[in-house]
Short mmCIF file of C-alpha atoms in Angstrom, two decimals:
data_model
loop_
_atom_site.label_atom_id
_atom_site.label_comp_id
_atom_site.label_asym_id
_atom_site.label_seq_id
_atom_site.Cartn_x
_atom_site.Cartn_y
_atom_site.Cartn_z
CA UNK B 7 225.65 33.63 313.14
CA UNK B 8 223.03 33.11 316.09
CA UNK B 9 220.15 31.89 316.99
CA UNK B 10 217.42 34.24 317.76
CA UNK B 11 213.72 33.43 319.21
CA UNK B 12 211.18 35.64 317.78
CA UNK B 13 207.22 35.80 318.45
CA UNK B 14 204.54 36.24 317.18
CA UNK B 15 200.95 36.61 319.08
CA UNK B 16 201.44 33.53 321.76
CA UNK B 17 203.80 31.42 319.70
CA UNK B 18 207.44 31.57 319.46
CA UNK B 19 209.98 30.60 316.72
CA UNK B 20 213.58 29.88 316.64
CA UNK B 21 215.51 31.31 313.70
CA UNK B 22 219.23 31.09 312.76
CA UNK B 23 220.40 34.49 312.08
CA UNK B 24 223.49 36.65 310.75
CA UNK B 25 224.49 39.86 310.96
CA UNK B 26 225.86 41.45 307.40
CA UNK B 27 227.33 44.87 306.89
CA UNK B 28 225.52 47.19 304.40
CA UNK B 29 227.02 48.99 301.60
CA UNK B 30 227.07 52.27 303.67
CA UNK B 31 228.50 50.87 306.78
CA UNK B 32 225.29 49.73 308.50
CA UNK B 33 225.34 46.68 310.91
CA UNK B 34 221.92 44.70 309.42
CA UNK B 35 220.25 41.18 310.40
CA UNK B 36 218.81 38.55 307.93
CA UNK B 37 217.32 35.02 308.47
CA UNK B 38 219.41 32.08 307.18
CA UNK B 39 217.11 29.81 308.35
CA UNK B 40 213.83 29.31 310.76
CA UNK B 41 213.56 26.16 312.47
CA UNK B 42 210.01 26.69 313.37
CA UNK B 43 207.67 26.75 316.60
CA UNK B 44 209.75 26.25 319.85
CA UNK B 45 206.98 23.73 321.52
CA UNK B 46 207.06 21.50 318.26
CA UNK B 47 210.47 21.29 317.87
CA UNK B 48 211.98 18.18 319.71
CA UNK B 49 215.94 17.05 320.42
CA UNK B 50 215.80 14.78 317.10
CA UNK B 51 215.27 17.51 315.12
CA UNK B 52 217.82 19.85 316.31
CA UNK B 53 220.82 17.02 317.03
CA UNK B 54 222.00 16.49 313.59
CA UNK B 55 222.58 20.07 312.97
CA UNK B 56 224.73 20.27 316.34
CA UNK B 57 226.44 17.29 315.74
CA UNK B 58 227.47 18.49 312.28
CA UNK B 59 228.97 21.97 314.24
CA UNK B 60 230.92 19.96 316.79
CA UNK B 61 232.54 17.64 313.78
CA UNK B 62 233.39 20.39 312.03
CA UNK B 63 234.84 22.25 315.17
CA UNK B 64 236.35 18.89 316.23
CA UNK B 65 234.65 18.81 319.19
CA UNK B 66 233.32 15.57 321.14
CA UNK B 67 229.78 15.29 319.94
CA UNK B 68 226.63 16.73 322.00
CA UNK B 69 224.02 14.21 322.67
CA UNK B 70 220.53 15.18 324.48
CA UNK B 71 220.30 12.72 326.66
CA UNK B 72 219.82 12.83 330.77
CA UNK B 73 222.10 13.78 332.90
CA UNK B 74 222.55 10.83 336.16
CA UNK B 75 224.21 11.72 339.14
CA UNK B 76 225.58 9.27 341.23
CA UNK B 77 225.84 10.03 345.10
CA UNK B 78 228.64 11.89 346.11
CA UNK B 79 231.36 9.41 348.38
CA UNK B 80 234.03 11.03 350.87
CA UNK B 81 237.22 10.84 349.91
CA UNK B 82 239.36 13.09 351.28
CA UNK B 83 239.66 11.20 354.73
CA UNK B 84 240.15 7.83 353.41
CA UNK B 85 242.52 9.03 351.07
CA UNK B 86 244.57 10.37 353.90
CA UNK B 87 245.05 7.14 355.68
CA UNK B 88 245.57 5.40 352.62
CA UNK B 89 248.78 7.81 351.52
CA UNK B 90 249.64 7.62 355.76
CA UNK B 91 249.15 3.44 355.35
CA UNK B 92 251.74 3.29 352.60
CA UNK B 93 254.33 5.93 354.03
CA UNK B 94 254.83 3.92 357.32
CA UNK B 95 254.82 1.09 355.05
CA UNK B 96 252.32 -1.00 356.29
CA UNK B 97 250.30 -1.58 353.19
CA UNK B 98 253.85 -3.34 351.41
CA UNK B 99 254.42 -5.10 355.22
CA UNK B 100 250.78 -6.59 355.39
CA UNK B 101 250.73 -7.84 351.84
CA UNK B 102 254.04 -9.42 352.47
CA UNK B 103 253.06 -10.82 355.11
CA UNK B 104 249.77 -12.37 354.02
CA UNK B 105 250.90 -13.64 350.43
CA UNK B 106 249.31 -17.02 349.81
CA UNK B 107 248.51 -18.55 346.18
CA UNK B 108 245.13 -20.21 347.51
CA UNK B 109 243.79 -16.89 348.73
CA UNK B 110 241.47 -15.34 345.87
CA UNK B 111 241.00 -12.08 347.56
CA UNK B 112 243.19 -9.09 348.23
CA UNK B 113 243.58 -9.55 352.03
CA UNK B 114 245.92 -6.68 352.78
CA UNK B 115 243.31 -4.84 350.73
CA UNK B 116 240.20 -5.86 353.23
CA UNK B 117 242.60 -5.37 356.59
CA UNK B 118 243.18 -2.10 355.36
CA UNK B 119 239.32 -1.39 354.74
CA UNK B 120 238.75 -2.52 358.45
CA UNK B 121 241.04 -0.41 360.00
CA UNK B 122 240.13 2.52 358.53
CA UNK B 123 236.50 2.09 359.54
CA UNK B 124 237.49 2.00 362.80
CA UNK B 125 239.29 5.78 362.04
CA UNK B 126 236.21 6.95 360.20
CA UNK B 127 233.18 5.31 361.17
CA UNK B 128 233.65 2.69 363.79
CA UNK B 129 230.64 -0.42 363.08
CA UNK B 130 230.71 -4.01 362.95
CA UNK B 131 231.70 -6.01 360.17
CA UNK B 132 228.82 -5.90 358.26
CA UNK B 133 228.26 -1.90 359.34
CA UNK B 134 232.02 -1.58 357.51
CA UNK B 135 230.41 -2.71 354.31
CA UNK B 136 227.81 -0.59 354.40
CA UNK B 137 230.09 2.16 355.33
CA UNK B 138 232.55 1.41 351.80
CA UNK B 139 229.59 1.78 349.52
CA UNK B 140 229.78 5.60 350.95
CA UNK B 141 233.76 6.03 350.53
CA UNK B 142 235.82 6.19 347.28
CA UNK B 143 238.79 4.20 349.06
CA UNK B 144 242.08 4.15 346.75
CA UNK B 145 243.03 -0.17 345.62
CA UNK B 146 239.78 -1.47 347.13
CA UNK B 147 238.11 -4.37 344.85
CA UNK B 148 234.50 -3.35 343.21
CA UNK B 149 232.88 -5.80 345.57
CA UNK B 150 233.90 -7.04 349.05
CA UNK B 151 231.76 -9.38 351.13
CA UNK B 152 231.26 -9.91 354.80
CA UNK B 153 232.72 -13.49 353.71
CA UNK B 154 235.74 -11.83 352.75
CA UNK B 155 236.47 -9.92 355.59
CA UNK B 156 235.86 -12.80 358.00
CA UNK B 157 238.91 -14.72 355.81
CA UNK B 158 241.05 -11.78 356.10
CA UNK B 159 240.76 -11.85 360.34
CA UNK B 160 241.72 -15.38 359.85
CA UNK B 161 244.41 -14.69 356.96
CA UNK B 162 245.65 -12.04 359.77
CA UNK B 163 245.76 -14.51 362.42
CA UNK B 164 246.99 -17.66 360.52
CA UNK B 165 250.02 -15.06 359.71
CA UNK B 166 249.66 -13.15 363.03
CA UNK B 167 253.50 -13.94 364.31
CA UNK B 168 254.39 -12.53 360.60
CA UNK B 169 252.17 -9.74 360.25
CA UNK B 170 253.21 -8.29 363.89
CA UNK B 171 256.78 -8.87 363.28
CA UNK B 172 256.70 -7.03 360.23
CA UNK B 173 254.64 -3.70 361.43
CA UNK B 174 257.07 -3.88 364.48
CA UNK B 175 259.90 -3.64 361.76
CA UNK B 176 258.38 -0.49 359.98
CA UNK B 177 257.90 1.06 363.42
CA UNK B 178 261.62 0.87 364.83
CA UNK B 179 263.18 3.54 362.72
CA UNK B 180 260.83 5.76 364.83
CA UNK B 181 262.78 4.66 367.98
CA UNK B 182 265.86 5.40 369.61
CA UNK B 183 267.74 2.40 368.93
CA UNK B 184 270.35 3.67 372.01
CA UNK B 185 267.65 4.21 375.18
CA UNK B 186 264.00 3.95 374.83
CA UNK B 187 261.66 4.48 377.18
CA UNK B 188 258.27 2.27 376.89
CA UNK B 189 255.60 2.10 378.87
CA UNK B 190 253.27 -0.79 379.44
CA UNK B 191 249.48 -0.89 380.66
CA UNK B 192 246.56 -3.39 380.47
CA UNK B 193 243.10 -2.52 380.10
CA UNK B 194 239.58 -4.74 380.04
CA UNK B 195 237.70 -4.98 377.04
CA UNK B 196 233.81 -5.69 377.47
CA UNK B 197 232.83 -8.57 375.11
CA UNK B 198 228.97 -9.91 374.27
CA UNK B 199 227.86 -13.69 373.93
CA UNK B 200 227.73 -16.73 375.91
CA UNK B 201 228.61 -20.39 375.56
CA UNK B 202 232.15 -21.45 375.60
CA UNK B 203 235.17 -22.67 373.16
CA UNK B 204 238.44 -24.01 373.20
CA UNK B 205 241.27 -21.75 374.30
CA UNK B 206 238.16 -19.05 374.92
CA UNK B 207 240.05 -15.72 375.83
CA UNK B 208 236.34 -14.52 376.59
CA UNK B 209 236.31 -14.77 380.68
CA UNK B 210 234.18 -12.82 383.75
CA UNK B 211 236.89 -10.44 385.54
CA UNK B 212 237.21 -7.16 387.26
CA UNK B 213 235.98 -4.59 384.70
CA UNK B 214 238.42 -1.51 384.38
CA UNK B 215 235.30 0.54 383.18
CA UNK B 216 232.70 -0.54 385.22
CA UNK B 217 234.21 -1.63 388.20
CA UNK B 218 232.36 -4.56 388.35
CA UNK B 219 232.46 -8.32 387.24
CA UNK B 220 232.05 -8.52 383.21
CA UNK B 221 232.91 -11.00 380.27
CA UNK B 222 235.78 -9.76 378.85
CA UNK B 223 239.57 -10.05 377.66
CA UNK B 224 242.09 -8.02 378.68
CA UNK B 225 244.00 -5.54 376.08
CA UNK B 226 247.95 -5.02 376.60
CA UNK B 227 249.56 -1.86 374.90
CA UNK B 228 253.38 -0.69 374.83
CA UNK B 229 253.71 2.54 373.79
CA UNK B 230 256.87 4.30 373.27
CA UNK B 231 257.87 7.87 374.97
CA UNK B 232 256.70 9.44 372.19
CA UNK B 233 253.17 7.84 372.02
CA UNK B 234 253.89 5.64 369.54
CA UNK B 235 251.98 2.50 370.49
CA UNK B 236 254.73 -0.34 369.03
CA UNK B 237 252.97 -3.83 370.29
CA UNK B 238 250.26 -5.49 371.70
CA UNK B 239 249.14 -8.24 373.72
CA UNK B 240 245.80 -10.20 374.26
CA UNK B 241 245.18 -12.44 377.43
CA UNK B 242 242.04 -14.05 378.85
CA UNK B 243 239.44 -11.68 380.85
CA UNK B 244 240.45 -13.46 384.49
CA UNK B 245 244.21 -13.24 383.80
CA UNK B 246 246.74 -11.54 387.16
CA UNK B 247 248.13 -8.32 385.37
CA UNK B 248 251.55 -9.86 387.42
CA UNK B 249 251.59 -12.32 385.09
CA UNK B 250 251.93 -10.73 381.97
CA UNK B 251 254.95 -8.34 382.21
CA UNK B 252 257.92 -11.35 381.62
CA UNK B 253 255.81 -12.64 378.57
CA UNK B 254 255.43 -9.27 376.91
CA UNK B 255 259.16 -7.83 377.91
CA UNK B 256 260.65 -10.73 376.19
CA UNK B 257 258.59 -9.79 373.06
CA UNK B 258 259.58 -6.50 373.13
CA UNK B 259 263.04 -7.40 373.20
CA UNK B 260 262.78 -10.00 370.26
CA UNK B 261 260.74 -7.86 368.33
CA UNK B 262 263.12 -4.49 369.04
CA UNK B 263 266.90 -4.36 368.98
CA UNK B 264 267.36 -1.63 371.27
CA UNK B 265 270.69 -1.70 373.42
CA UNK B 266 268.47 -0.25 376.57
CA UNK B 267 265.03 -0.52 377.04
CA UNK B 268 263.61 0.89 380.26
CA UNK B 269 259.97 0.22 381.23
CA UNK B 270 257.73 2.20 382.94
CA UNK B 271 254.35 0.52 384.34
CA UNK B 272 251.42 0.74 386.81
CA UNK B 273 250.35 -0.11 390.20
CA UNK B 274 248.68 -3.62 389.35
CA UNK B 275 251.63 -5.03 387.52
CA UNK B 276 254.25 -5.19 390.55
CA UNK B 277 255.02 -8.03 392.83
CA UNK B 278 258.39 -9.19 394.57
CA UNK B 279 258.03 -11.92 392.34
CA UNK B 280 257.97 -9.80 389.01
CA UNK B 281 261.17 -7.82 390.57
CA UNK B 282 262.73 -10.67 390.62
CA UNK B 283 262.05 -11.97 387.15
CA UNK B 284 262.86 -8.55 386.17
CA UNK B 285 266.07 -8.51 387.53
CA UNK B 286 266.92 -11.89 386.37
CA UNK B 287 266.01 -11.27 382.68
CA UNK B 288 267.91 -8.24 383.22
CA UNK B 289 270.75 -10.12 383.94
CA UNK B 290 271.00 -13.09 381.55
CA UNK B 291 269.98 -10.34 378.66
CA UNK B 292 272.75 -9.30 375.93
CA UNK B 293 270.82 -5.67 376.26
CA UNK B 294 270.21 -3.82 379.47
CA UNK B 295 267.04 -4.16 380.67
CA UNK B 296 265.73 -1.76 383.49
CA UNK B 297 262.22 -0.88 384.61
CA UNK B 298 260.38 1.61 386.78
CA UNK B 299 257.02 0.57 388.56
CA UNK B 300 254.45 1.86 391.14
CA UNK B 301 254.05 0.34 394.02
CA UNK B 302 250.61 -0.64 394.78
CA UNK B 303 248.44 0.47 398.10
CA UNK B 304 248.44 -3.37 398.86
CA UNK B 305 252.07 -3.29 399.28
CA UNK B 306 252.42 -0.09 401.62
CA UNK B 307 252.14 -2.02 404.45
CA UNK B 308 255.73 -3.48 403.68
CA UNK B 309 256.77 -0.07 403.05
CA UNK B 310 256.14 1.92 406.38
CA UNK B 311 258.57 1.62 408.49
CA UNK B 312 261.10 2.69 405.21
CA UNK B 313 258.70 5.87 404.32
CA UNK B 314 258.46 6.95 407.87
CA UNK B 315 262.38 7.65 408.28
CA UNK B 316 262.94 9.59 404.94
CA UNK B 317 263.81 12.84 404.62
CA UNK B 318 261.61 14.65 401.84
CA UNK B 319 263.63 17.65 400.08
CA UNK B 320 261.42 19.35 397.51
CA UNK B 321 259.09 16.98 397.88
CA UNK B 322 261.45 13.68 397.06
CA UNK B 323 263.06 11.39 398.60
CA UNK B 324 265.29 8.34 398.00
CA UNK B 325 265.75 5.04 400.05
CA UNK B 326 266.12 1.08 399.31
CA UNK B 327 263.52 -1.72 399.29
CA UNK B 328 263.73 -4.89 397.88
CA UNK B 329 267.47 -4.40 396.76
CA UNK B 330 266.12 -1.94 394.22
CA UNK B 331 266.22 2.34 394.64
CA UNK B 332 262.66 3.58 396.24
CA UNK B 333 261.79 7.16 394.99
CA UNK B 334 258.75 8.51 396.80
CA UNK B 335 257.52 11.77 395.76
CA UNK B 336 254.80 13.91 398.04
CA UNK B 337 252.33 16.37 397.40
CA UNK B 338 250.82 17.86 400.64
CA UNK B 339 248.08 19.63 399.45
CA UNK B 340 246.80 16.33 398.17
CA UNK B 341 248.03 14.56 401.33
CA UNK B 342 245.52 16.86 403.04
CA UNK B 343 242.52 16.61 400.88
CA UNK B 344 243.24 12.73 400.93
CA UNK B 345 243.03 13.11 404.50
CA UNK B 346 240.27 15.38 404.86
CA UNK B 347 237.63 13.11 402.47
CA UNK B 348 238.28 10.43 403.97
CA UNK B 349 237.52 11.82 407.59
CA UNK B 350 234.75 13.29 405.99
CA UNK B 351 232.75 10.03 404.85
CA UNK B 352 233.49 8.52 407.80
CA UNK B 353 231.76 11.73 409.21
CA UNK B 354 229.11 10.92 407.05
CA UNK B 355 229.02 6.90 408.62
CA UNK B 356 228.48 8.04 412.21
CA UNK B 357 225.68 10.23 411.32
CA UNK B 358 224.18 7.24 409.54
CA UNK B 359 224.44 5.31 412.36
CA UNK B 360 223.20 7.34 414.75
CA UNK B 361 220.20 7.37 412.92
CA UNK B 362 219.89 3.47 412.83
CA UNK B 363 221.15 3.38 416.89
CA UNK B 364 218.00 6.25 417.51
CA UNK B 365 215.43 4.21 415.80
CA UNK B 366 216.75 1.34 417.95
CA UNK B 367 216.74 2.63 421.00
CA UNK B 368 213.21 4.24 420.24
CA UNK B 369 211.49 1.12 419.42
CA UNK B 370 213.41 -0.19 423.09
CA UNK B 371 211.43 2.75 424.97
CA UNK B 372 207.87 1.72 423.04
CA UNK B 373 208.18 4.44 420.28
CA UNK B 374 207.44 2.62 416.52
CA UNK B 375 207.81 4.00 413.37
CA UNK B 376 205.86 3.26 410.11
CA UNK B 377 207.22 0.24 407.85
CA UNK B 378 209.53 -2.59 409.07
CA UNK B 379 210.79 -3.16 412.49
CA UNK B 380 214.61 -2.13 412.88
CA UNK B 381 216.43 -5.38 414.03
CA UNK B 382 220.43 -5.13 415.31
CA UNK B 383 221.13 -7.65 412.79
CA UNK B 384 219.36 -5.42 409.85
CA UNK B 385 221.30 -2.56 411.14
CA UNK B 386 224.78 -4.43 411.20
CA UNK B 387 223.86 -5.71 407.51
CA UNK B 388 222.56 -1.74 406.58
CA UNK B 389 226.28 -0.88 408.70
CA UNK B 390 228.65 -2.81 406.46
CA UNK B 391 226.83 -2.42 403.07
CA UNK B 392 227.44 1.23 403.70
CA UNK B 393 231.09 0.75 404.92
CA UNK B 394 231.75 -1.16 402.07
CA UNK B 395 230.55 1.06 399.69
CA UNK B 396 232.53 4.52 401.35
CA UNK B 397 235.74 1.78 401.19
CA UNK B 398 236.21 2.03 404.94
CA UNK B 399 236.38 -1.80 405.56
CA UNK B 400 240.00 -1.13 407.10
CA UNK B 401 239.31 1.30 409.41
CA UNK B 402 236.06 0.70 410.76
CA UNK B 403 234.71 -2.66 412.30
CA UNK B 404 231.37 -3.62 413.36
CA UNK B 405 231.81 -5.91 416.93
CA UNK B 406 229.31 -8.65 416.20
CA UNK B 407 229.78 -10.22 419.66
CA UNK B 408 228.31 -7.13 421.69
CA UNK B 409 224.38 -7.79 422.95
CA UNK B 410 223.42 -4.16 421.10
CA UNK B 411 224.44 -2.68 417.99
CA UNK B 412 227.89 -1.31 418.41
CA UNK B 413 231.27 -0.26 415.98
CA UNK B 414 234.72 0.90 416.91
CA UNK B 415 237.01 2.93 414.77
CA UNK B 416 240.84 1.81 414.10
CA UNK B 417 242.78 5.40 414.89
CA UNK B 418 245.92 3.47 414.38
CA UNK B 419 245.12 2.42 410.51
CA UNK B 420 243.85 5.99 409.82
CA UNK B 421 247.11 7.30 410.95
CA UNK B 422 248.93 4.67 408.66
CA UNK B 423 246.72 5.62 405.76
CA UNK B 424 247.61 8.99 406.39
CA UNK B 425 251.55 8.58 405.85
CA UNK B 426 251.00 7.57 402.36
CA UNK B 427 248.38 9.91 401.39
CA UNK B 428 250.05 12.23 398.92
CA UNK B 429 252.38 10.02 398.17
CA UNK B 430 253.91 7.90 394.62
CA UNK B 431 256.17 5.30 395.78
CA UNK B 432 257.93 3.84 392.59
CA UNK B 433 260.61 1.08 392.38
CA UNK B 434 263.47 1.24 389.84
CA UNK B 435 266.94 -0.18 389.04
CA UNK B 436 267.53 2.99 386.84
CA UNK B 437 270.63 4.68 388.50
CA UNK B 438 271.71 7.52 386.28
CA UNK B 439 267.93 9.10 386.20
CA UNK B 440 267.56 11.80 389.19
CA UNK B 441 264.34 11.37 391.33
CA UNK B 442 263.16 13.87 389.46
CA UNK B 443 263.46 12.58 386.17
CA UNK B 444 261.96 9.10 387.55
CA UNK B 445 258.73 10.72 388.53
CA UNK B 446 258.04 12.45 385.64
CA UNK B 447 258.55 9.74 383.48
CA UNK B 448 256.34 7.66 385.30
CA UNK B 449 253.44 10.34 385.18
CA UNK B 450 254.23 10.12 381.63
CA UNK B 451 252.35 6.86 381.63
CA UNK B 452 249.02 8.67 381.84
CA UNK B 453 249.42 9.03 377.95
CA UNK B 454 248.87 5.28 377.59
CA UNK B 455 245.32 6.36 379.50
CA UNK B 456 244.49 8.11 376.65
CA UNK B 457 244.96 5.75 374.12
CA UNK B 458 242.83 3.54 376.29
CA UNK B 459 240.19 6.31 375.81
CA UNK B 460 240.92 6.43 372.31
CA UNK B 461 240.89 2.42 371.62
CA UNK B 462 236.91 2.73 373.90
CA UNK B 463 235.70 5.79 372.81
CA UNK B 464 236.90 7.36 368.90
CA UNK B 465 237.76 3.62 367.66
CA UNK B 466 235.06 2.29 369.87
CA UNK B 467 236.89 -1.34 370.24
CA UNK B 468 233.90 -2.51 372.69
CA UNK B 469 231.79 -4.07 372.53
CA UNK B 470 232.70 -6.83 370.61
CA UNK B 471 230.34 -9.60 369.53
CA UNK B 472 233.21 -12.56 368.40
CA UNK B 473 233.05 -15.82 369.48
CA UNK B 474 236.58 -17.65 367.83
CA UNK B 475 239.45 -16.51 369.47
CA UNK B 476 241.23 -15.58 366.55
CA UNK B 477 238.38 -13.44 365.17
CA UNK B 478 238.54 -11.69 368.96
CA UNK B 479 242.48 -11.21 368.33
CA UNK B 480 242.58 -10.24 364.79
CA UNK B 481 239.70 -7.34 365.99
CA UNK B 482 242.05 -6.64 368.82
CA UNK B 483 244.92 -6.07 366.31
CA UNK B 484 242.79 -3.90 363.63
CA UNK B 485 242.10 -1.78 366.46
CA UNK B 486 245.73 -2.01 367.20
CA UNK B 487 247.06 -1.23 363.73
CA UNK B 488 243.93 2.24 363.94
CA UNK B 489 245.70 3.25 367.18
CA UNK B 490 248.78 3.39 365.31
CA UNK B 491 248.01 5.49 362.58
CA UNK B 492 245.66 7.82 365.17
CA UNK B 493 248.61 8.25 367.01
CA UNK B 494 251.23 9.00 364.41
CA UNK B 495 248.60 11.57 362.72
CA UNK B 496 248.54 13.39 366.23
CA UNK B 497 252.63 13.12 366.15
CA UNK B 498 253.09 14.79 362.95
CA UNK B 499 250.10 17.20 363.18
CA UNK B 500 251.75 18.47 367.14
CA UNK B 501 254.95 18.70 364.98
CA UNK B 502 254.05 20.93 362.91
CA UNK B 503 252.22 23.27 364.85
CA UNK B 504 248.53 22.35 364.35
CA UNK B 505 246.13 22.30 367.23
CA UNK B 506 243.79 19.80 365.01
CA UNK B 507 243.07 16.39 366.78
CA UNK B 508 243.45 13.45 364.20
CA UNK B 509 239.28 12.78 364.95
CA UNK B 510 238.54 15.93 364.21
CA UNK B 511 240.84 15.92 360.80
CA UNK B 512 239.54 13.01 359.25
CA UNK B 513 235.84 14.72 359.75
CA UNK B 514 237.33 18.17 357.68
CA UNK B 515 239.11 15.68 355.00
CA UNK B 516 235.93 13.65 354.60
CA UNK B 517 234.08 16.66 352.87
CA UNK B 518 236.28 16.54 350.28
CA UNK B 519 234.25 14.07 347.63
CA UNK B 520 234.22 12.23 344.73
CA UNK B 521 231.47 12.05 341.94
CA UNK B 522 230.41 10.72 339.13
CA UNK B 523 228.07 11.28 336.53
CA UNK B 524 226.56 9.37 333.75
CA UNK B 525 225.52 10.94 330.07
CA UNK B 526 224.51 8.62 327.72
CA UNK B 527 227.58 5.76 327.29
CA UNK B 528 230.36 8.57 328.88
CA UNK B 529 231.20 8.43 332.53
CA UNK B 530 232.66 11.94 334.15
CA UNK B 531 234.51 12.00 337.48
CA UNK B 532 236.09 14.62 339.88
CA UNK B 533 236.98 15.83 342.88
CA UNK B 534 235.36 18.22 344.87
CA UNK B 535 237.88 21.51 345.99
CA UNK B 536 240.05 21.60 348.41
CA UNK B 537 239.45 24.34 350.85
CA UNK B 538 242.68 26.17 352.32
CA UNK B 539 242.02 24.45 355.55
CA UNK B 540 242.10 21.27 353.89
CA UNK B 541 245.05 21.52 352.21
CA UNK B 542 247.23 23.12 355.58
CA UNK B 543 245.82 19.92 356.95
CA UNK B 544 247.54 17.59 354.33
CA UNK B 545 250.79 19.70 354.45
CA UNK B 546 250.45 18.99 358.79
CA UNK B 547 250.04 15.35 358.19
CA UNK B 548 252.84 15.60 355.31
CA UNK B 549 250.95 13.62 353.31
CA UNK B 550 250.47 15.23 349.59
CA UNK B 551 247.25 16.52 348.42
CA UNK B 552 244.79 14.63 346.43
#
């Protein structure tokens, strides 16, 4: 049997027709039932018939109702992050650290949501709530409030040591327990807000982003040689970098039971006091503590005589300073480039001062130009600003005691500066690394700078609008956890031959969506079909496909 629509004039009719075979073998059709005109038929007339047929066949009843589709929600990116979070053991570790019978919400789930938000669509905590409405994140409560997010941050700080200890424990298996090279560096994070609170970490200091004075806090990150972030520290925005080193090392030794730790740090962290403290700490520790530190430019004057007496072989030389190995790498091309650039800036200043002097001389001869009258004091002021902007105050000095505007160039200071052009000076107490390996290890420190760029661009750690010190520290911890996931993704993608960046991978996986449709009282859900590219990404990340 089947249905047939017939036409009579302008009208259409619905019929139920069956086919039969005559005695002669011919196939004929006959009308079993007429349902009437199509334009007069309503669903209620046919639903009983359709429902009866479905019941006879054992099928679900079909009810002619409106199909309502909910907005599709991104699923693939948060699913991958959730699987990675569980695979690293972070979910269980943080849930155990935050366990409390007084808390009536899932703090681990909310922390996880804020961490994933930094990776997928970094925004404020209010923005995080809006983002949660657009994703289908596994294991999330049905309703989340802004107050709950803030309380979850407070819970993080209430149990900060336990949380950071649990995270460190989960990261230990990824480290070599015999020898581990660790990199340490600091950056500044811009912060908004006025007023002061007790224990405030917001302070005015020199910004590493702009080079000017800004209200900020200082973030330190310790990273393994493979690029895995291990721990972080938060300091006031005006802290001296050299004062952060010893505290960080003691925390590293407490959290990671590695027999031999080799610390690699940048120029701003070296001082003679630091070297003495590190030497003492290495002597008192049951484990072996060694370091590779770059000597800052401001300390080069103390090393001048040492460097001048060095013999370079293949661009490398060794000596002794402050009782430790001094390894110096020299790049002649870079040295020539730095010297030429400095001389070019001096030439530009000389041309600028000639114009100043020419204007003053012309005025003395009675020839004046339009505008304000030039003075020697004004010339000195403009000259000093130009010298400071060109960073040449060590080499060019104005003569303030002369009757007329004049200056001098310190050629000896220029020659001393050229001694250090193209040179990288490293202080270390590692005895068994060659000079070349010492330099290579130090240059790997650039990877931690890339991590800072990820924090500030992809994860958007700044600007920070929190006011309370614990909320600021909680925000830093959330961003640090996001950086851990980002770097583990990068390590797995690279190890499995994928050139896709973590950011691009998450964008591609976000195209896998969860769909939800409602028909009457019935709700139907489904996941969009995955492409080969997306399946390959799950394979490279060593995660199960959804």
